[in-house]
Each structure stands twice: as C-alpha cells, then as structure tokens.
Amino acid sequence: MDKARVAAILDEIGTLLELQGENPFRCNAYHKAARTLEQLDVNLADLIQAGKLDEVPGIGETLRDKITTLVTTGHLPFYEELKAKFPPGLLELLRLPSLGPKKVKALYEQLGIDDLAKLKAACEANRVASLRGFGAKTQQKILEGIQFLDQTGRRVRLDQASALADLLAAPLRACPGVQRLEVCGSLRRRKETIQDIDILCSSDHPGPVMDRFVSLPGVLQVIAKGETKASVMVQGEPPDGRPIILNADLRVVRDAQFPFALHYFTGSKEHNIAMRARAQARGLKLNEYELAGPGRSVPCRDEAELFAALGLDWIPPELREQTGEIEAAEEHRLPKLVELADIRGVFHCHTNWSDGGGSIEQMAEAARRLGLQYLGIADHSQSLTVANGLSPERVRQQHEEIDRLNARLRGFRLFKGTECDILPDGSLDFDDRLLATFDYVVASVHTHFHLSEKEQTERICRALRNPYVTMLGHATGRLLLKREGYKVDLEAVLQEAARTGTLLEINGHPMRLDLDWVHCKRAKALGVKLVINPDAHSPAEIAGYRYGVDVARRGWLEKGDVFNTLTAAQVAKALAGRRKAAGSGARRWSCHSPRPGCSSLSGGWPAARPRPPNRRRSPTSSSS
Ligand code: DGT
Ligand code: CA
Ligand code: ZN
C-alpha cells in the first residue's frame, strides 16, 4: 500500500475516533500523521525496512506499528473494526463543510440520522435547527451543502475516471469478436468531472464481451445485464487517495451502426439535439443506430462520414457542447486545436525547496523524459509559510543551484520562476528588485478567499499591473468537487490581462483545471495568451499538464494561443525582452496598444506592455 492511501486511512481513523468521542489529542495525532506522510519525500516501505519510521516527527510507537501493518499487509484490523462500528452513510455526512464529527455525532445520537437523505428530510422538517449547537443558520447551511453534493456528489475527477476507464477498456478490446471499441460520453469530450463511464463496442457476437464486462476486476455489483447492454458499479483505486465508485455502461452494436452510436453516446446531449434537428431539416432522421431518409439509409464508415453527410467538417469531441461548433464546422472554420505534443515545456512546478516532493534535478529529469525541452521552477514565496515559501536568501541560493544545473544539462533548460503570493492588497510577496532576478513570475492567490468580489477583483488586477508578473496562476482557486473558487469578476481580470499583456494560466492539475474552458474561449476572444501548467508537486505530477491541454482544447485554443508551445530559445527571448521592458520605466509603458504582430505568438511575444489607461505610475510603485 502506498503513502497516499496510508495517509487517507490515518485521516479516516482520526475522524472515526472523533465520531466515537475520543480525546481530541488522540484524534489529532492521526490527522497530523496523515499530513506528515503526505509531505514525506522518501519511500515509506524503505523507511520501514530501515527501521526509521519512528524517527519521523509525530510518529510514535502506536502509529509506527499501525503504519507498518498497513504498508506490509495492506490491511489494518483496528481500522476495519472501527469502521464497522458506524453506519456507512455517517461518513458521507462529513462531506458537508458545515458538519464536523461533533455535529455528526449529535445528529446520529439525538435524531438517529445516519445518511444524507435522512439529514435532508430532518432539515426540511425543521428538526435540526432546534438541536443544541445548531440553529436556523446551520440548518440552512446544511441544506445548501446537500444541494451542492447533489449536483457534484456522484461525479469524479477526469483523471480518476480516465484511469479507471482505461483499465476497463483494455481487456474488453482484447475480447474475441470485438471490432471497434471506444470510451464515449463526457470522458471522450474530456470534461473536467465525470458522472459515469460509457463504453461502446461493435461485434457480431456480443456474448463474450458482455460476460467479460460484468466480471472485470473492480466490478462491485451488476446493475443490469441484457444481450447487448449492461450496467455495473465499479470501484477504482486512484494512486493518490480514496477509492472512487462509479457506474459503467457497455453497449454492443453491429459494426455498421458503430459511427452513429459513437456520435450519439459521445454527446453532449445538447449537441446531439442540434445535430438531429439539422438532419431533420434535410429530410433525414438521425439516431444512435443510423442516418436515414424516406426509403433509404445513408451508410457511414466513420464519424467523419457522418458529419460530411450533414455538410459538416468532423468536429473534435471536446468541442461538442453546442457552443457554435456546428456553425463553425459548416463554414470550415473549426479551430486546429492545440495538441499534447505541441507543448514544449511548463512553468508552474514546485520542488522540495518549498512544498514539492522532488529535487530540482529530479524534476528536470522527469520533464525531459516526457519529451519537454524546458522546465520552469516556481516554488512558493516567503509569506506562504505553510508551504515552506522561500525567503529572498533562499531564492538566491536556488538561483545558484539552477545556474549550476543549467551548466550541466545538455539540450534542456531550467527557467527561474516563483509562484509569488498576491497579498491581500494586491501587492506582491517579493519586492520588485527581487522579482527582477527571476526569468518569470507566476502570481497567485492562496489566502483571503473571503474578500468581496470587488475587493478580490481589484486585488488580482493590481497584481497583474505589476510589470514583473508574467502569468496569473489558478485564476479562481477552485478545487473540483471540493471547493468553489473565490468570488471574482473574471471578465475584469481577463480584460486587465489583455491590457497588461499578462498570460493566464490553465492550471492542469486535475484537482483544479482552472481557468475553466468557458473562460479560455473568452480569453482568446480578448487576445489574452494562455499557458498550460501542471502545478506539479512531484516529478510524477508534471505529466498532469495533459489535463490542461484537454481544457485548452475544450476552450477552442490553437497552438498559437498557448505560450508554452514556443521553443526554449523563443521563450528565453520573450521572457528576457519582457524583463528588460519591466526594468526600464521608460520602455515599459512605451506603447499604448500591442504592436501589430504582438497578438500572435508566431509574430513574437510583446516585449513591452501597453500602458493601462488613466493610470499614471512611477516604475517602482507597482508592487508597493
Ligand atoms: P456525464 O455522464 O454526466 O459526465 O455526461 P455524459 O455526457 O457522458 O452523459 P450521459 O452519460 O448521461 O450520456 C452519454 C451520452 O448519451 C450523452 O453525452 C449524449 C447521449 N444522451 C444521453 N441522453 C440523451 C438524450 O436524452 N438525448 C440525446 N439526444 N442524447 C442523449
Ligand atoms: Ca457518461
Ligand atoms: Zn498555487
């Protein structure tokens, strides 16, 4: 069992002990140990082997023994017995942000509430408000929380569903008689969260593949099984957390029907409805089995032929959200979407200098193995002490280390960056003189999420006006299925980014996917360039930028819209030009609008930023 899973179990033990009413110190010891393990950058099994586990701060004898049992046997009777004491629905209640273990315990003991449905009913009957320590406000918060869970609760992250879908699809593809097989639905459209896995295959003999499907490892329950259609509940074990459970459907069609079924089950529903209407306008009928007119059927060998039969270019699945893709396909003006292979390097990565798990060198090696030409190191800045942010002195040391590595690395380049905190008033966590020593600056909000929309927007826009800021990190701070972003007027932020020539990050960490694809489209319309980053906290996480590419594609972005499709040499030149412009007050605001060609990456990246209208400033006032 790996570290992340062990940490998740320790965390759960802490919570279960709280539910049981144990002494808070004992409960906290488990929560703390979970955090410690997550941060640990050595292999757990090695640590146990060397007998050094109890040298880790916060891990005493008891915890040492429990962790050892978990890692070596994969089980922990203590945990399993503890868990069995509580109804499974009780833990679900803890997913509500307004409920801690104490409150859950009270609800269970006093009202017999042990799942979300009962809790909802009790709130609606106004029975929760009168409990001691609750009140009308809490009851309202609980109801709102349940509503949020109803909308998101059964969904899982794209990366987790993808991994599970691949596990299911591979053995099915190898089944005798299977001709074509594709994972459809929101997974094929690369949506950021997924409700269920839709698998489609073609075969003349559905029996074997149907049988294989319902007996795949991970199948917890067969919900339905017919001759060509089956539905199961499956469990996946993502390497980085709690198991996920979701439904998977399999449909088997004849190969001649495959293109129609593939199109139908890819969706989206809105896109399908528009396509069906288009067919009808041409006297044709379109459904999941065929395209047909009165007395004739229109055979199509693949999706491209299906689109062509309706007078359309083939529409990439990511665009099928009924936001203008059909019109664009008709007029042959679909974008040539950016591809994973277009990305030549990434900028937002953390190392063990702050809260990452790898050394700079390990990160560089991992990036190189992915085929990247360059990697930007952007550790946290000084005020983010919880993430071990770098002091100015450590920044200087890190720069020396990067210089040493760059002198050694052949055909690969490290850029010096920082993920610099945007302070509550919109100033930056490092002063301009220090900022000028970096190749680039990612500015991000990590604190004070509760400002009003107006304050938050002004705060971020002010940061964008600092000429040393190269890009804005994770623009809304959302955590998918966990936390909504802070309130911010993104339109105003995008406009400020356009005015100041600041890049906007598509944070590809599958937990964030922030900027959202909807806003990518808007950014592009305003001429803002985007940069796709993994926000990696370990060498393995660098590859996560691929989910950022999914977002970019859903946002209609092309290679030229994405900064890190440039080569290392082009990036070095663009960043140097920009830093020079930022350093010389005279040049910095020397042009009022982007020069012709500035708006296209192929034409070069704007070295000087246009001056914000109606704002006079001295070169040094920007970060004060
Ligand atoms: P999800 O599962 O919520 O993440 O999103 P989808 O898009 O995978 O939705 P799902 O699994 O309910 O259905 C898969 C596809 O089947 C959907 O994208 C389009 C098609 N579909 C489902 N229901 C309808 C419908 O009522 N009308 C039409 N035209 N298509 C539908
Ligand atoms: Ca689906
Ligand atoms: Zn961040």
XYZ file of C-alpha atoms and ligand atoms in Angstrom:
657
model
C 0.000 0.000 0.000
C 1.364 3.390 -0.924
C 1.861 6.530 1.100
C -1.176 8.473 -0.126
C -3.530 5.609 0.644
C -1.992 5.101 4.101
C -2.398 8.816 4.789
C -6.046 8.719 3.702
C -6.716 5.804 6.081
C -4.975 7.504 9.027
C -7.064 10.567 8.366
C -10.216 8.491 8.364
C -9.205 6.788 11.617
C -8.814 10.229 13.222
C -12.302 11.140 12.079
C -13.842 7.866 13.231
C -12.234 8.326 16.641
C -13.738 11.811 16.785
C -17.141 10.336 15.984
C -16.587 7.911 18.798
C -15.945 10.838 21.120
C -12.276 10.044 21.800
C -9.908 12.517 23.368
C -9.037 15.204 20.793
C -5.286 14.707 21.216
C -5.546 11.110 20.152
C -7.702 12.016 17.141
C -5.383 14.809 16.113
C -2.361 12.553 16.288
C -3.861 10.559 13.386
C -4.736 13.639 11.348
C -1.275 15.062 11.914
C 0.424 11.823 10.974
C -1.605 11.760 7.757
C -0.371 15.272 6.850
C 3.197 14.299 7.723
C 3.102 11.220 5.496
C 1.700 13.224 2.590
C 4.636 15.635 2.826
C 7.239 12.915 3.250
C 9.523 12.716 0.233
C 11.003 9.301 0.910
C 9.564 5.890 0.187
C 7.528 4.548 3.089
C 8.489 0.920 2.594
C 12.194 1.868 2.584
C 11.727 3.823 5.794
C 10.099 0.827 7.480
C 12.764 -1.515 6.171
C 15.434 0.710 7.667
C 13.542 0.781 10.981
C 13.451 4.571 10.851
C 9.740 5.241 10.729
C 9.530 6.372 14.342
C 12.232 8.954 13.724
C 9.673 10.912 11.716
C 8.317 13.708 13.910
C 4.818 12.978 15.231
C 5.033 9.233 14.664
C 5.313 7.340 17.912
C 5.204 3.633 18.653
C 1.476 3.108 18.142
C 1.388 4.895 14.825
C 4.578 3.213 13.721
C 3.048 -0.233 14.289
C -0.206 0.629 12.542
C 1.518 2.160 9.515
C 3.857 -0.819 9.294
C 0.910 -3.236 9.323
C -0.860 -1.241 6.623
C 2.160 -0.990 4.361
C 3.251 -4.583 4.741
C -0.125 -6.386 4.773
C -2.443 -3.900 3.040
C -4.909 -4.216 5.951
C -5.385 -2.905 9.441
C -7.846 -4.803 11.668
C -8.025 -1.835 14.057
C -9.292 0.365 11.214
C -11.701 -2.201 9.855
C -13.243 -2.845 13.285
C -13.533 0.848 13.983
C -15.202 1.465 10.643
C -17.686 -1.350 11.173
C -18.984 0.408 14.276
C -20.610 3.161 12.225
C -23.262 3.113 9.516
C -21.507 3.843 6.191
C -23.785 6.810 5.495
C -22.467 8.600 8.547
C -19.106 9.286 6.928
C -20.934 10.778 3.960
C -22.355 13.420 6.255
C -18.830 14.622 6.906
C -18.528 15.698 3.297
C -20.706 18.676 4.183
C -18.429 21.605 5.008
C -20.770 22.765 7.782
C -20.573 19.463 9.686
C -17.676 18.252 11.775
C -17.539 14.940 13.658
C -19.053 16.510 16.802
C -22.155 17.675 14.978
C -22.497 14.420 13.070
C -22.326 12.568 16.372
C -25.080 14.769 17.808
C -27.301 14.226 14.762
C -26.822 10.484 14.983
C -27.383 10.163 18.720
C -30.254 12.602 19.047
C -32.141 12.224 15.783
C -30.942 8.853 14.505
C -29.640 10.495 11.315
C -27.161 8.229 9.568
C -27.286 9.290 5.929
C -27.750 12.304 3.698
C -31.368 11.556 2.795
C -32.414 11.452 6.454
C -30.483 14.621 7.151
C -32.175 16.437 4.298
C -35.614 15.333 5.478
C -34.859 16.411 9.047
C -33.692 19.858 7.906
C -36.760 20.295 5.757
C -38.946 19.344 8.711
C -37.048 21.973 10.722
C -35.913 19.426 13.299
C -32.204 20.192 13.087
C -32.373 23.894 13.954
C -33.588 23.195 17.467
C -30.699 20.880 18.397
C -28.171 22.349 20.814
C -25.303 23.963 18.937
C -27.112 24.056 15.584
C -29.653 26.833 14.926
C -31.524 28.009 11.841
C -28.391 29.292 10.123
C -26.558 25.980 10.388
C -29.645 24.144 9.190
C -29.744 26.396 6.126
C -26.013 25.843 5.502
C -26.545 22.080 5.711
C -29.319 22.244 3.130
C -27.160 24.312 0.794
C -24.331 21.825 1.261
C -26.611 18.911 0.391
C -27.678 20.740 -2.739
C -24.012 21.212 -3.739
C -23.379 17.494 -3.154
C -26.472 16.582 -5.169
C -25.004 18.456 -8.092
C -21.464 17.190 -7.754
C -21.622 14.289 -5.325
C -21.639 11.368 -7.686
C -19.142 12.869 -10.085
C -15.443 12.088 -10.068
C -12.382 13.836 -11.468
C -11.406 13.389 -15.094
C -8.030 11.833 -14.268
C -9.560 9.267 -11.914
C -12.359 8.287 -14.290
C -9.896 8.160 -17.215
C -7.580 5.783 -15.411
C -10.464 3.515 -14.437
C -11.954 3.602 -17.951
C -8.597 2.578 -19.430
C -8.449 -0.352 -17.018
C -11.902 -1.500 -18.102
C -11.440 -0.893 -21.818
C -8.150 -2.741 -22.321
C -9.361 -6.294 -21.554
C -12.596 -5.681 -23.472
C -10.684 -4.594 -26.556
C -8.843 -7.879 -26.444
C -12.077 -9.882 -26.272
C -12.707 -12.239 -29.200
C -15.085 -10.797 -31.780
C -14.681 -7.152 -30.741
C -14.242 -4.980 -33.834
C -14.205 -1.375 -32.627
C -14.287 -0.094 -29.064
C -14.370 3.438 -27.723
C -14.985 5.157 -24.395
C -17.686 7.759 -25.126
C -19.666 10.295 -23.086
C -18.119 13.086 -21.076
C -14.834 11.161 -20.924
C -14.396 11.376 -24.679
C -15.293 15.059 -24.525
C -12.673 15.410 -21.746
C -14.997 17.161 -19.369
C -13.422 18.112 -16.027
C -15.689 15.831 -13.975
C -17.398 12.616 -14.956
C -20.655 11.038 -13.871
C -20.272 7.590 -15.422
C -18.230 5.637 -17.948
C -19.926 4.931 -21.292
C -18.240 2.193 -23.294
C -19.311 1.330 -26.810
C -18.130 -1.547 -28.919
C -19.057 -3.284 -32.126
C -19.235 -7.027 -32.527
C -21.366 -9.635 -34.264
C -21.216 -11.829 -31.161
C -21.920 -9.696 -28.078
C -21.922 -12.651 -25.639
C -18.223 -12.946 -24.757
C -17.618 -9.216 -24.333
C -20.774 -8.825 -22.222
C -19.687 -11.705 -19.975
C -16.194 -10.302 -19.653
C -17.540 -6.843 -18.788
C -19.628 -7.932 -15.799
C -16.768 -9.993 -14.396
C -13.993 -7.422 -14.719
C -11.882 -6.814 -11.603
C -13.281 -3.832 -9.730
C -16.914 -4.626 -10.523
C -18.797 -4.394 -7.230
C -22.284 -5.017 -8.483
C -24.062 -5.842 -11.730
C -26.966 -3.431 -12.029
C -28.378 -4.801 -15.276
C -27.322 -7.236 -17.962
C -29.135 -7.813 -21.238
C -27.938 -9.170 -24.568
C -26.254 -6.004 -25.820
C -26.422 -3.654 -22.845
C -25.026 -3.936 -19.346
C -24.528 -1.637 -16.415
C -22.217 -2.204 -13.470
C -20.928 -0.400 -10.427
C -17.137 -0.320 -10.363
C -14.538 0.693 -7.860
C -11.261 2.325 -8.772
C -8.234 2.812 -6.536
C -6.602 6.044 -7.644
C -2.975 6.111 -6.514
C -3.477 9.415 -4.741
C -6.460 8.993 -2.498
C -9.664 7.323 -1.504
C -11.275 4.741 -3.737
C -13.837 6.032 -6.190
C -17.062 4.317 -7.128
C -18.979 4.948 -10.307
C -21.219 3.295 -12.840
C -20.010 1.935 -16.146
C -22.257 1.051 -19.072
C -21.407 -1.141 -22.018
C -23.358 -1.193 -25.281
C -22.625 -3.515 -28.141
C -23.793 -2.641 -31.657
C -23.197 -4.035 -35.135
C -20.169 -2.545 -36.820
C -22.263 -0.704 -39.430
C -24.028 1.097 -36.577
C -20.836 1.990 -34.748
C -20.282 5.534 -36.147
C -23.857 6.559 -35.313
C -23.707 5.073 -31.837
C -20.254 6.584 -31.265
C -21.557 10.007 -32.166
C -24.718 9.613 -30.101
C -23.054 8.333 -26.933
C -20.281 10.912 -27.119
C -22.823 13.707 -26.758
C -23.258 16.199 -25.450
C -26.992 15.853 -25.309
C -27.367 19.467 -26.494
C -25.040 18.846 -29.435
C -26.988 15.686 -30.309
C -30.288 17.517 -30.305
C -28.916 20.176 -32.647
C -27.470 17.506 -34.965
C -30.766 15.664 -35.057
C -32.567 18.896 -35.943
C -30.039 19.512 -38.696
C -30.698 16.058 -40.130
C -34.434 16.654 -39.954
C -34.071 19.937 -41.823
C -32.552 17.863 -44.625
C -35.348 15.317 -44.595
C -33.226 12.785 -42.702
C -33.547 11.001 -39.407
C -30.522 10.664 -37.101
C -30.419 8.388 -34.070
C -27.943 6.112 -32.315
C -28.281 3.415 -34.998
C -28.463 5.182 -38.342
C -28.859 8.179 -40.565
C -31.785 7.564 -42.895
C -34.264 9.251 -45.237
C -37.585 8.046 -46.530
C -36.887 4.652 -48.048
C -33.097 4.887 -47.843
C -30.320 4.620 -45.320
C -27.125 6.697 -45.529
C -24.213 4.400 -44.720
C -21.213 5.983 -42.959
C -17.995 4.137 -42.213
C -16.856 6.526 -39.515
C -17.787 9.732 -37.730
C -16.153 11.904 -40.370
C -18.522 10.460 -42.988
C -21.465 11.040 -40.691
C -20.577 14.716 -40.277
C -19.858 15.024 -44.007
C -23.277 13.578 -44.823
C -24.750 16.536 -42.968
C -22.487 19.052 -44.686
C -20.071 19.398 -41.796
C -16.365 19.043 -41.110
C -15.552 16.470 -38.426
C -15.963 18.083 -35.024
C -13.460 17.038 -32.321
C -15.363 15.566 -29.342
C -14.050 18.272 -26.977
C -15.989 20.893 -28.933
C -19.329 19.118 -28.906
C -21.015 21.312 -26.310
C -23.384 23.167 -28.626
C -21.486 26.435 -28.346
C -21.176 27.206 -32.025
C -19.229 24.155 -33.210
C -21.863 23.100 -35.755
C -21.929 26.531 -37.410
C -18.121 26.620 -37.454
C -17.991 23.123 -38.966
C -20.411 24.185 -41.673
C -18.292 27.203 -42.563
C -14.997 25.271 -42.403
C -13.707 27.473 -39.602
C -13.236 24.981 -36.801
C -10.017 25.694 -34.920
C -6.998 23.455 -35.404
C -6.842 22.532 -31.733
C -3.619 22.584 -29.735
C -2.241 19.091 -29.087
C -0.328 17.491 -26.256
C 2.740 17.176 -28.485
C 2.712 20.946 -29.147
C 3.662 21.676 -25.534
C 7.407 22.113 -25.221
C 7.798 22.968 -21.560
C 5.889 24.013 -18.451
C 6.337 26.742 -15.857
C 4.429 26.116 -12.658
C 6.269 23.398 -10.713
C 7.245 23.038 -7.068
C 10.332 21.311 -5.687
C 11.455 20.253 -2.239
C 12.733 23.807 -1.800
C 9.112 24.630 -0.883
C 6.267 22.085 -0.694
C 7.165 19.781 -3.575
C 8.410 16.214 -3.247
C 11.320 16.200 -5.712
C 14.645 17.958 -6.116
C 15.134 20.423 -8.970
C 17.239 17.848 -10.749
C 14.635 15.079 -10.357
C 12.003 17.419 -11.723
C 14.211 18.279 -14.709
C 14.840 14.600 -15.427
C 11.135 13.804 -15.272
C 10.322 16.690 -17.628
C 12.982 15.574 -20.049
C 11.632 12.025 -20.011
C 8.257 13.461 -21.048
C 9.947 14.963 -24.087
C 9.883 18.540 -22.805
C 12.677 20.982 -23.702
C 12.419 23.182 -20.657
C 11.006 23.401 -17.179
C 10.220 26.414 -15.059
C 10.726 26.100 -11.310
C 8.177 28.169 -9.395
C 8.364 27.478 -5.685
C 6.236 29.369 -3.199
C 7.186 32.793 -1.875
C 8.073 33.820 1.691
C 4.659 34.623 3.171
C 3.266 31.182 2.412
C 4.930 29.628 5.430
C 2.608 26.588 5.452
C 4.117 25.644 2.099
C 7.683 26.440 3.196
C 7.835 29.524 0.963
C 11.310 30.777 0.011
C 12.938 33.752 1.707
C 14.904 36.145 -0.531
C 18.105 34.499 0.688
C 16.891 31.040 -0.293
C 15.755 32.422 -3.647
C 19.360 33.485 -4.284
C 20.617 30.043 -3.290
C 18.073 28.367 -5.530
C 19.148 30.529 -8.449
C 22.751 29.435 -7.942
C 21.617 25.825 -7.931
C 19.652 26.340 -11.159
C 22.679 28.013 -12.776
C 24.820 25.025 -11.804
C 22.288 22.579 -13.239
C 21.835 24.570 -16.428
C 25.597 24.492 -16.982
C 25.425 20.697 -16.825
C 22.154 19.854 -18.572
C 22.590 19.427 -22.304
C 19.667 20.155 -24.586
C 17.432 21.024 -21.678
C 16.876 24.282 -19.880
C 15.606 25.288 -16.457
C 13.959 28.683 -16.042
C 13.966 30.543 -12.744
C 10.478 31.350 -11.603
C 8.465 31.913 -8.484
C 4.869 31.342 -7.573
C 4.655 34.630 -5.791
C 1.743 35.216 -3.459
C -0.609 38.057 -4.215
C -1.003 39.726 -0.821
C -4.473 40.824 0.328
C -3.998 44.362 -1.016
C -2.821 43.173 -4.430
C 0.865 43.853 -3.848
C 3.301 41.001 -4.318
C 5.108 38.988 -1.682
C 8.565 39.921 -3.082
C 9.725 43.425 -3.911
C 10.424 44.497 -7.489
C 14.177 44.268 -7.053
C 13.954 40.591 -6.179
C 11.248 39.913 -8.773
C 13.622 41.286 -11.419
C 16.046 38.430 -10.712
C 13.601 35.758 -11.898
C 13.078 34.742 -15.515
C 9.341 34.881 -14.897
C 6.773 35.318 -12.140
C 3.562 33.352 -11.562
C 1.315 35.450 -9.322
C -1.292 33.516 -7.334
C -3.887 33.961 -4.621
C -3.564 31.458 -1.766
C -5.088 33.367 1.149
C -8.015 35.667 1.956
C -10.549 33.832 -0.180
C -13.412 35.592 1.528
C -12.905 39.097 0.198
C -15.875 40.614 -1.582
C -15.962 40.139 -5.340
C -14.987 43.764 -5.839
C -12.030 43.569 -3.452
C -10.831 40.258 -4.860
C -11.049 41.556 -8.419
C -9.150 44.747 -7.567
C -6.564 42.738 -5.703
C -5.867 40.478 -8.670
C -5.987 43.264 -11.252
C -3.497 45.244 -9.217
C -1.139 42.281 -9.224
C -1.489 41.984 -12.998
C -0.393 45.605 -13.331
C 2.939 44.764 -11.721
C 5.161 44.618 -14.815
C 7.203 41.718 -13.417
C 4.168 39.464 -13.289
C 4.337 37.134 -16.259
C 1.288 34.985 -15.598
C -1.652 34.652 -13.251
C -1.802 31.229 -11.523
C -5.076 29.290 -10.981
C -7.367 32.260 -11.563
C -10.339 31.262 -9.387
C -8.788 28.991 -6.743
C -11.458 26.338 -7.202
C -10.880 22.731 -6.170
C -13.088 20.478 -8.269
C -15.860 18.747 -6.297
C -14.394 20.194 -3.107
C -14.386 23.925 -3.016
C -15.861 26.607 -5.188
C -13.472 29.332 -6.247
C -13.338 32.720 -4.592
C -15.678 35.381 -5.896
C -14.008 37.304 -8.666
C -15.120 39.206 -11.751
C -13.249 37.127 -14.305
C -14.282 39.361 -17.167
C -12.489 42.269 -15.488
C -9.445 40.078 -14.805
C -9.318 38.928 -18.422
C -9.555 42.497 -19.637
C -6.756 43.560 -17.311
C -4.670 40.638 -18.560
C -5.325 41.763 -22.124
C -4.364 45.366 -21.296
C -1.175 44.398 -19.496
C -0.150 41.531 -21.754
C -0.153 39.099 -18.831
C -0.507 35.409 -19.544
C -3.310 33.470 -17.924
C -2.549 30.016 -16.633
C -4.624 26.975 -17.404
C -3.754 25.089 -14.268
C -3.833 21.495 -15.470
C -3.744 19.899 -12.045
C -6.744 17.575 -12.325
C -7.960 18.827 -8.965
C -8.136 22.396 -10.287
C -8.488 22.730 -14.077
C -8.593 26.456 -13.533
C -9.071 28.539 -15.822
C -12.220 26.793 -16.903
C -12.630 26.083 -20.624
C -15.530 28.524 -20.886
C -13.208 31.364 -19.912
C -10.428 30.164 -22.215
C -12.718 30.912 -25.083
C -13.369 34.391 -23.749
C -9.659 34.960 -23.080
C -8.882 34.083 -26.660
C -11.528 36.498 -27.914
C -9.857 39.271 -25.895
C -6.419 38.384 -27.259
C -5.089 37.040 -23.958
C -2.456 34.320 -24.304
C -2.649 31.221 -22.135
C -0.019 28.997 -20.603
C -0.694 25.373 -19.668
C 0.915 24.289 -16.402
C 0.835 21.148 -14.255
C 1.216 22.835 -10.826
C 3.297 19.741 -10.128
C 4.360 18.979 -6.569
C 6.340 15.878 -7.547
C 8.151 14.583 -10.641
C 5.204 12.295 -11.453
C 2.752 15.182 -11.439
C 4.486 17.044 -14.260
C 2.658 14.862 -16.794
C -0.597 16.307 -15.444
C -0.369 19.210 -17.874
C -2.127 16.888 -20.304
C -5.398 17.641 -18.498
C -4.683 21.312 -19.069
C -4.392 20.534 -22.778
C -7.858 18.938 -22.561
C -9.194 22.189 -21.086
C -7.461 24.250 -23.767
C -8.995 22.104 -26.489
C -12.456 22.434 -24.957
C -11.766 26.176 -24.965
C -11.123 26.145 -28.756
C -7.445 27.065 -28.320
C -4.915 26.593 -31.056
C -1.167 26.212 -30.824
C -0.654 29.938 -31.352
C -2.819 30.788 -28.350
C -0.602 28.902 -25.924
C 2.698 30.404 -24.765
C 4.435 27.153 -23.896
C 4.216 25.843 -27.423
C 7.228 28.118 -28.071
C 10.704 26.592 -28.127
C 13.109 27.088 -25.232
C 15.017 29.699 -27.264
C 11.849 31.605 -28.135
C 10.708 31.509 -24.521
C 14.095 32.724 -23.274
C 13.981 35.616 -25.701
C 10.400 36.558 -24.882
C 10.986 36.456 -21.143
C 14.242 38.411 -21.356
C 12.619 41.082 -23.512
C 9.796 41.387 -21.130
C 12.001 41.619 -18.053
C 14.070 44.310 -19.697
C 10.939 46.249 -20.536
C 9.690 45.906 -16.971
C 13.008 47.158 -15.590
C 13.152 50.320 -17.661
C 10.264 52.551 -16.717
C 10.593 54.492 -19.950
C 10.174 51.476 -22.180
C 7.806 49.616 -20.008
C 4.797 51.701 -20.839
C 6.109 52.924 -24.140
C 3.391 51.556 -26.376
C -0.277 52.184 -25.911
C -1.561 49.213 -27.751
C 0.092 45.974 -28.726
C 2.207 46.350 -31.812
C 0.936 44.610 -34.924
C 2.049 41.035 -34.645
C 2.145 41.224 -30.864
C -1.155 39.459 -30.640
C 0.145 36.388 -32.379
C 2.751 34.201 -30.780
C 4.241 33.318 -34.109
C 4.865 37.027 -34.589
C 6.722 37.258 -31.277
C 5.581 37.968 -27.793
C 5.024 41.558 -26.737
C 8.177 42.746 -25.013
C 6.639 45.925 -23.689
C 3.226 46.104 -22.234
C 0.659 48.673 -23.194
C 0.045 51.322 -20.605
C -3.163 50.882 -18.638
C -5.482 53.745 -19.487
C -5.960 56.558 -16.949
C -3.255 55.307 -14.671
C -0.004 57.167 -14.095
C 2.562 55.433 -12.041
C 6.212 55.544 -11.253
C 8.228 52.498 -12.235
C 8.673 51.442 -8.636
C 5.151 51.940 -7.353
C 3.763 48.790 -8.852
C 4.474 46.419 -6.025
C 4.391 48.777 -3.109
P -21.846 12.675 -17.565
O -22.072 11.209 -17.595
O -22.844 13.423 -16.758
O -20.453 13.001 -17.152
O -22.023 13.236 -19.071
P -22.345 12.422 -20.396
O -22.325 13.415 -21.488
O -21.436 11.261 -20.507
O -23.856 11.986 -20.213
P -24.547 10.556 -20.133
O -23.633 9.521 -19.605
O -25.843 10.771 -19.419
O -24.919 10.205 -21.641
C -23.934 9.871 -22.604
C -24.316 10.487 -23.908
O -25.532 9.914 -24.395
C -24.617 11.960 -23.816
O -23.440 12.733 -23.859
C -25.473 12.161 -25.022
C -26.263 10.893 -25.101
N -27.579 11.101 -24.485
C -27.953 10.730 -23.249
N -29.233 11.090 -23.023
C -29.665 11.712 -24.140
C -30.899 12.301 -24.552
O -31.872 12.356 -23.803
N -30.953 12.839 -25.800
C -29.900 12.808 -26.634
N -30.020 13.349 -27.834
N -28.725 12.270 -26.295
C -28.608 11.716 -25.073
Ca -21.355 9.493 -19.002
Zn -0.686 27.844 -6.194
